mmCIF file of C-alpha atoms in Angstrom:
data_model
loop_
_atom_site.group_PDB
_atom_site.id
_atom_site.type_symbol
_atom_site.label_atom_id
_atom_site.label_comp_id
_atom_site.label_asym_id
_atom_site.label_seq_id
_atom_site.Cartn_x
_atom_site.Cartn_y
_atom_site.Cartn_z
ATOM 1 C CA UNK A 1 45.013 106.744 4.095
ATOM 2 C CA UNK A 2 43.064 104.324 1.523
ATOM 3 C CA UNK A 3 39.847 104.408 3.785
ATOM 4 C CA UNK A 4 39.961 108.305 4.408
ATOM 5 C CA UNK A 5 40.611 108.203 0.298
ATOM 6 C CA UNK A 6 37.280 105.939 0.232
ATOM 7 C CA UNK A 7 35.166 108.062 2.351
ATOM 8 C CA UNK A 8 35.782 111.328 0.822
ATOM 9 C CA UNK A 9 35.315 109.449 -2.453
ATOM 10 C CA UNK A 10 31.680 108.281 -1.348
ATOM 11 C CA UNK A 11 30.747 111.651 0.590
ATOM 12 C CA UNK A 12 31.404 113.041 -2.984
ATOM 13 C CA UNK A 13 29.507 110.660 -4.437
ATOM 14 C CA UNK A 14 26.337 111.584 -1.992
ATOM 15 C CA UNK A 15 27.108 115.111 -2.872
ATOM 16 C CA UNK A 16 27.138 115.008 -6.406
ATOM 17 C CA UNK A 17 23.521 112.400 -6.218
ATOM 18 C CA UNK A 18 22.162 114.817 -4.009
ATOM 19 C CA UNK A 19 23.077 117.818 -5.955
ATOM 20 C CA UNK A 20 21.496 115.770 -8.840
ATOM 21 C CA UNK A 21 18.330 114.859 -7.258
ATOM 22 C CA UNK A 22 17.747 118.935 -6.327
ATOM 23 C CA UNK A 23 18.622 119.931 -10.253
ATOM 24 C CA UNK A 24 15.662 117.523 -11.159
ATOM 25 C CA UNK A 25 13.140 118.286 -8.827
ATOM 26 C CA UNK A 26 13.918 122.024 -9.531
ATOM 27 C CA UNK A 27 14.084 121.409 -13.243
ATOM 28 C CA UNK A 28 10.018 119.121 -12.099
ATOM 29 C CA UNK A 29 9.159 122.205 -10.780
ATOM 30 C CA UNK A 30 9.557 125.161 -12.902
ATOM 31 C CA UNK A 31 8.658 123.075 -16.017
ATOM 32 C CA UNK A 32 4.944 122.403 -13.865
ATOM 33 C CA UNK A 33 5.021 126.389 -13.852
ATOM 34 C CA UNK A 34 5.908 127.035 -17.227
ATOM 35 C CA UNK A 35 3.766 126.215 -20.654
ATOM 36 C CA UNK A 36 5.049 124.348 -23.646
ATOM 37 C CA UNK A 37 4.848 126.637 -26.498
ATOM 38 C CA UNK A 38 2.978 126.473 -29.557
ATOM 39 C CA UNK A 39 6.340 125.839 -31.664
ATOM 40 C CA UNK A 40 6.549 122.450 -29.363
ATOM 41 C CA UNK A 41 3.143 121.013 -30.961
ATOM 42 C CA UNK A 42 3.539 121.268 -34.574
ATOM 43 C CA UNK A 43 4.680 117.708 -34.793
ATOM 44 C CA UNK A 44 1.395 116.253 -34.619
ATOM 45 C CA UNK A 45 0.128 115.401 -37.891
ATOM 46 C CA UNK A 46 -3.448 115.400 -37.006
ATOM 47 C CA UNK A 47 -4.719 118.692 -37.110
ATOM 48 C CA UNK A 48 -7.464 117.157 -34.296
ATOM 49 C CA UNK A 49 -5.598 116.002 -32.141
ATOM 50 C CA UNK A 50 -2.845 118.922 -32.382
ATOM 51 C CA UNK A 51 -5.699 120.803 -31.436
ATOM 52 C CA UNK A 52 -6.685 118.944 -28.663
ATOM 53 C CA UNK A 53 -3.574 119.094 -27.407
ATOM 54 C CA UNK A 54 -3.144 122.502 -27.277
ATOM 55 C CA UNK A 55 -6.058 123.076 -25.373
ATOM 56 C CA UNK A 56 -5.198 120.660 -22.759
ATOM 57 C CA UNK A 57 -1.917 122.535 -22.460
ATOM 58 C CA UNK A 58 -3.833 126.237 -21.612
ATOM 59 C CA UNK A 59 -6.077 123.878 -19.657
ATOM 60 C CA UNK A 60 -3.414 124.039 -17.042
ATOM 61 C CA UNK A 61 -4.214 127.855 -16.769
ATOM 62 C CA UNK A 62 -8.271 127.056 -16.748
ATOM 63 C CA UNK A 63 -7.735 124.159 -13.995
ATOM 64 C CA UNK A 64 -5.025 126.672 -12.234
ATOM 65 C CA UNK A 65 -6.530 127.913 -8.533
ATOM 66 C CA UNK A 66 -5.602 131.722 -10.243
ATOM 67 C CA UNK A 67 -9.046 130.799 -12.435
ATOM 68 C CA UNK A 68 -11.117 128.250 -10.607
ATOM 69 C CA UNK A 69 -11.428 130.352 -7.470
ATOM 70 C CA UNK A 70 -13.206 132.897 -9.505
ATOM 71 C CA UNK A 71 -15.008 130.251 -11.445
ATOM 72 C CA UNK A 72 -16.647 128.015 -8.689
ATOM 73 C CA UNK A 73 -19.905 125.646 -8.738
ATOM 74 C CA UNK A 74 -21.879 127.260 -5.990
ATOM 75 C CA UNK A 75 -22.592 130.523 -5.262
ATOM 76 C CA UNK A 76 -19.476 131.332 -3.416
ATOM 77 C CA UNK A 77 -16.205 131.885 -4.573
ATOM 78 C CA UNK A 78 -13.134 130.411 -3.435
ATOM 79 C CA UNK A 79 -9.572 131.414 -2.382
ATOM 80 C CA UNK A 80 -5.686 130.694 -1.777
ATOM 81 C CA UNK A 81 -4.218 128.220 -3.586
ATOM 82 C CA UNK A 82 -6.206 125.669 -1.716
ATOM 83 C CA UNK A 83 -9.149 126.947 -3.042
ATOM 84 C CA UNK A 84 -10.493 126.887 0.153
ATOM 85 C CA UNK A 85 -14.132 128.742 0.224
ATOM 86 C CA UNK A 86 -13.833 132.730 0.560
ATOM 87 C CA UNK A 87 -13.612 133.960 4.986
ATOM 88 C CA UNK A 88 -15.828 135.870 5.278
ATOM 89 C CA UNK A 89 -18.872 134.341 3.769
ATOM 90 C CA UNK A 90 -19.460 136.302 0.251
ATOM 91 C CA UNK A 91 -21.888 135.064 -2.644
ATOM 92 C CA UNK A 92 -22.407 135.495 -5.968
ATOM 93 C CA UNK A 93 -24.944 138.583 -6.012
ATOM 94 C CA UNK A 94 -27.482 139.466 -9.331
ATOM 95 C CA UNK A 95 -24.559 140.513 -11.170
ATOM 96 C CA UNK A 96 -21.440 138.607 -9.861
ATOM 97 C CA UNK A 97 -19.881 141.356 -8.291
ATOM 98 C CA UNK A 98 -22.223 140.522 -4.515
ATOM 99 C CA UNK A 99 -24.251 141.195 -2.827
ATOM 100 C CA UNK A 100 -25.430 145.222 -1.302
ATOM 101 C CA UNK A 101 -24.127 145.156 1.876
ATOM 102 C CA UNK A 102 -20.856 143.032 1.230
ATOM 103 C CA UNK A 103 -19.946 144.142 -2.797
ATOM 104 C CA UNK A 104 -16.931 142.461 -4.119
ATOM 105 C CA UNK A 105 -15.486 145.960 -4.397
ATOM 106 C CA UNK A 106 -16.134 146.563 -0.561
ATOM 107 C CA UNK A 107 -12.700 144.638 0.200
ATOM 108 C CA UNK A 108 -11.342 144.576 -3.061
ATOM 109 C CA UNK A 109 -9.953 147.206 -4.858
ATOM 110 C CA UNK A 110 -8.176 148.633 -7.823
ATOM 111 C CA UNK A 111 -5.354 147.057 -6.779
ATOM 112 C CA UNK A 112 -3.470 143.871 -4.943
ATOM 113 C CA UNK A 113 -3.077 145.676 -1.209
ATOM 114 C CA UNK A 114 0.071 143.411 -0.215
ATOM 115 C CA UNK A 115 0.161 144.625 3.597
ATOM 116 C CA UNK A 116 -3.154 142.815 3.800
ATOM 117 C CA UNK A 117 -2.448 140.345 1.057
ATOM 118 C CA UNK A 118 -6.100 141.304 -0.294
ATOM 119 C CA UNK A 119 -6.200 140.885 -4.357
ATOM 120 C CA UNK A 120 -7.594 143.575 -6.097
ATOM 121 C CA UNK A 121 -8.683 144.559 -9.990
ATOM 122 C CA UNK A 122 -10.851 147.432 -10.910
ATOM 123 C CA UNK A 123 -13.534 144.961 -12.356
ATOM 124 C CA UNK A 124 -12.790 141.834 -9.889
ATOM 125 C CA UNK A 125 -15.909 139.632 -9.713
ATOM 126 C CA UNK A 126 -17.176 136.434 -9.821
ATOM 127 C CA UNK A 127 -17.360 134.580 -13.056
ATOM 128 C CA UNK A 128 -21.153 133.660 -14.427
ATOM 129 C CA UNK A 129 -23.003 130.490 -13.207
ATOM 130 C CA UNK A 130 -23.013 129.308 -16.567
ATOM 131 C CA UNK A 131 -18.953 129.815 -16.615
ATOM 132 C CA UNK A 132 -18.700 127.795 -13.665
ATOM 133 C CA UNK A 133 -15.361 125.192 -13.783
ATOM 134 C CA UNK A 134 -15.029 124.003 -10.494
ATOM 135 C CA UNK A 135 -15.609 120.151 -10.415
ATOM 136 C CA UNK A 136 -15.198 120.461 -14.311
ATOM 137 C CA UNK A 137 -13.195 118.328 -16.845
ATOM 138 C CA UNK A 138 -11.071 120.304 -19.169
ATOM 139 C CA UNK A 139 -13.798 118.510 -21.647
ATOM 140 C CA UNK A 140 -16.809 120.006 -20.548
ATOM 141 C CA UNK A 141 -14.566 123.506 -20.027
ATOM 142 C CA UNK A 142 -13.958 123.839 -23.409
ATOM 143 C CA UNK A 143 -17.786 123.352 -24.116
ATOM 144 C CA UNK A 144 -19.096 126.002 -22.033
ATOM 145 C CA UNK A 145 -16.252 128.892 -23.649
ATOM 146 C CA UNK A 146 -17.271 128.267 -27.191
ATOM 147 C CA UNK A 147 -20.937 128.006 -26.687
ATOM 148 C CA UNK A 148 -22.424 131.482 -26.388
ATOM 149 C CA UNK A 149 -25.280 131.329 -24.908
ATOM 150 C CA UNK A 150 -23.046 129.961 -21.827
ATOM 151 C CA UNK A 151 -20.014 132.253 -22.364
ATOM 152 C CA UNK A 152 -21.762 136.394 -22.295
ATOM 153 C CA UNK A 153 -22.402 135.751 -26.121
ATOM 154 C CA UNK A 154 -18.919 136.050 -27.106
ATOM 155 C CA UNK A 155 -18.015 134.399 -30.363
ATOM 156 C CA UNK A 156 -14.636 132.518 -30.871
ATOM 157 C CA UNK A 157 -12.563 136.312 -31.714
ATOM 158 C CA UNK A 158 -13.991 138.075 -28.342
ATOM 159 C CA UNK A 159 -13.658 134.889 -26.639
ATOM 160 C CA UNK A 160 -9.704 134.783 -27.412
ATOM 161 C CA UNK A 161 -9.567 138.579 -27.111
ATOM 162 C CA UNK A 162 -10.609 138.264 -23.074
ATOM 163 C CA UNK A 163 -8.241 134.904 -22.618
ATOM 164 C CA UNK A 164 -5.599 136.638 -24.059
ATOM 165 C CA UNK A 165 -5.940 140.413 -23.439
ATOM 166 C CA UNK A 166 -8.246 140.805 -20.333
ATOM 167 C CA UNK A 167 -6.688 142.829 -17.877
ATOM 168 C CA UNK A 168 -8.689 140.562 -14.763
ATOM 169 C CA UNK A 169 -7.555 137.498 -16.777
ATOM 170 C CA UNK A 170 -4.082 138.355 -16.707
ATOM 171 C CA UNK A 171 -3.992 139.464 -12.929
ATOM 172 C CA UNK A 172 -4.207 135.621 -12.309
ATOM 173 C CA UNK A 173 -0.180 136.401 -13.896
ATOM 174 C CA UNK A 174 0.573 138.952 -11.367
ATOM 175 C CA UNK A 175 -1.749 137.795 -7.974
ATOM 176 C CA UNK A 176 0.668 139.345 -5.239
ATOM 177 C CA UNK A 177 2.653 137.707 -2.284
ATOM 178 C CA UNK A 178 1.364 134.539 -0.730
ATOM 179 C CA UNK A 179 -0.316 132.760 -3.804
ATOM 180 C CA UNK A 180 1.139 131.298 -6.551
ATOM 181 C CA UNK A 181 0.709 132.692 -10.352
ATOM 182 C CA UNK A 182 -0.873 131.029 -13.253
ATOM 183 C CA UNK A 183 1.606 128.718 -15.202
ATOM 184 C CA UNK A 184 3.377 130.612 -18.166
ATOM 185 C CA UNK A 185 2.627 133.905 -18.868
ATOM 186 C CA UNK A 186 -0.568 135.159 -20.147
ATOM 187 C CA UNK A 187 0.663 135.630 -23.849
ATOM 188 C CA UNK A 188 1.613 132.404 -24.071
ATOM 189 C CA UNK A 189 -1.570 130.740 -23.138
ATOM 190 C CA UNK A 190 -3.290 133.276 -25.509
ATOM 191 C CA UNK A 191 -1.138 132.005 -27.980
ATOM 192 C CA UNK A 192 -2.136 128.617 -27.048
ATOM 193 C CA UNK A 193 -5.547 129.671 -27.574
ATOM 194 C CA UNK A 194 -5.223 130.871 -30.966
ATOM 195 C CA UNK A 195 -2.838 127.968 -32.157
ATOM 196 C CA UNK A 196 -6.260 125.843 -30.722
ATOM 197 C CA UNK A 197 -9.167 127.719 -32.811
ATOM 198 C CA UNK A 198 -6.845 128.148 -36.037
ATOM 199 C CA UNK A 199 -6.546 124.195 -35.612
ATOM 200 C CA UNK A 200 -10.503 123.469 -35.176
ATOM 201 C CA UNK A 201 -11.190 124.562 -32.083
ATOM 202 C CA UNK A 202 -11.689 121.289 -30.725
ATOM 203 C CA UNK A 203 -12.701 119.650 -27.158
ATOM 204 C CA UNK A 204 -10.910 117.119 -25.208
ATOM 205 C CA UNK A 205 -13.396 114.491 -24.063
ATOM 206 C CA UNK A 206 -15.580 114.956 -21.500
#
């Protein structure tokens, strides 16, 4: 009787470690999906570096696959959460939005087409050259959204108006079955945002 006691003891004991072990890696997981808010940073003294650490927090929206795919280095853009360069063989085009022939629009359209798991926006396009963040550090990211002659001449208010507001920014929020969404929501990395220019605006290094 004392070793059957002793072995449902320990195969409790593995149950409850186990059970344990799942709560954390669970708890891992959804807090590498979520975003800290803005409430969470206003403990740092140093209006620099509370500033700096803001934007390093929305930088896990801007180094998300949601935003890099549409933002690579070459001329093609990439896809699935992989970021594995876009079947079939698309580029850039004048405009961003391809090529005649083989348009953006061509397979994409209004709307995410789930049967096909094809994502869709009426503007969807590829970011500029110039806003390319593939490859990028979160330093030399920041750079490129506050400088306008980089960013489609948008000055710091336009610039949080189409992080935060954007209807093709947000789909990265709501990308359909099969890939997963940006971390957070997009209000709260607009918030972010915000919480990040009223503070200085200022980079991580590069």
């Amino acid at each position: 009787m004392r070793a059957q006691a002793l072995l449902a003891a320990g195969a409790a004991a593995v149950t409850v470690l186990v059970a344990g072990a799942a709560a954390q890696t669970t708890r891992q997981q959804t807090t590498a999906k979520d975003l800290r808010p803005v409430s969470s940073f206003q403990s740092v003294a140093d209006q620099q570096a509370r500033s700096i650490a803001l934007f390093e927090e929305a930088g896990k929206v801007l180094h998300h696959p949601r935003c890099v795919n549409c933002h690579p280095a070459t001329e093609r853009p990439l896809q699935s959460d992989a970021m594995r360069p876009h079947q079939p063989l698309v580029v850039r085009g004048a405009d961003g939005h391809g090529v005649p022939g083989m348009t953006c629009n061509t397979c994409h359209h209004t709307a995410n087409f789930d049967a096909a798991r094809v994502p869709g926006h009426p503007q969807w396009h590829l970011a500029p050259a110039s806003m390319a963040w593939e490859g990028r550090t979160l330093g030399e990211i920041c750079a490129q959204i506050k400088d306008p002659n980089r960013n489609g001449g948008k000055d710091m208010a336009a610039l949080l108006h189409h992080m935060a507001e954007d209807s093709l920014v947000g789909w990265g929020w709501s990308p359909g079955p099969g890939r997963e969404p940006a971390p957070g929501t997009q209000a709260s990395f607009g918030a972010l945002l915000r919480a990040w220019a009223d503070a200085g605006a200022h980079c991580p290094p590069s």
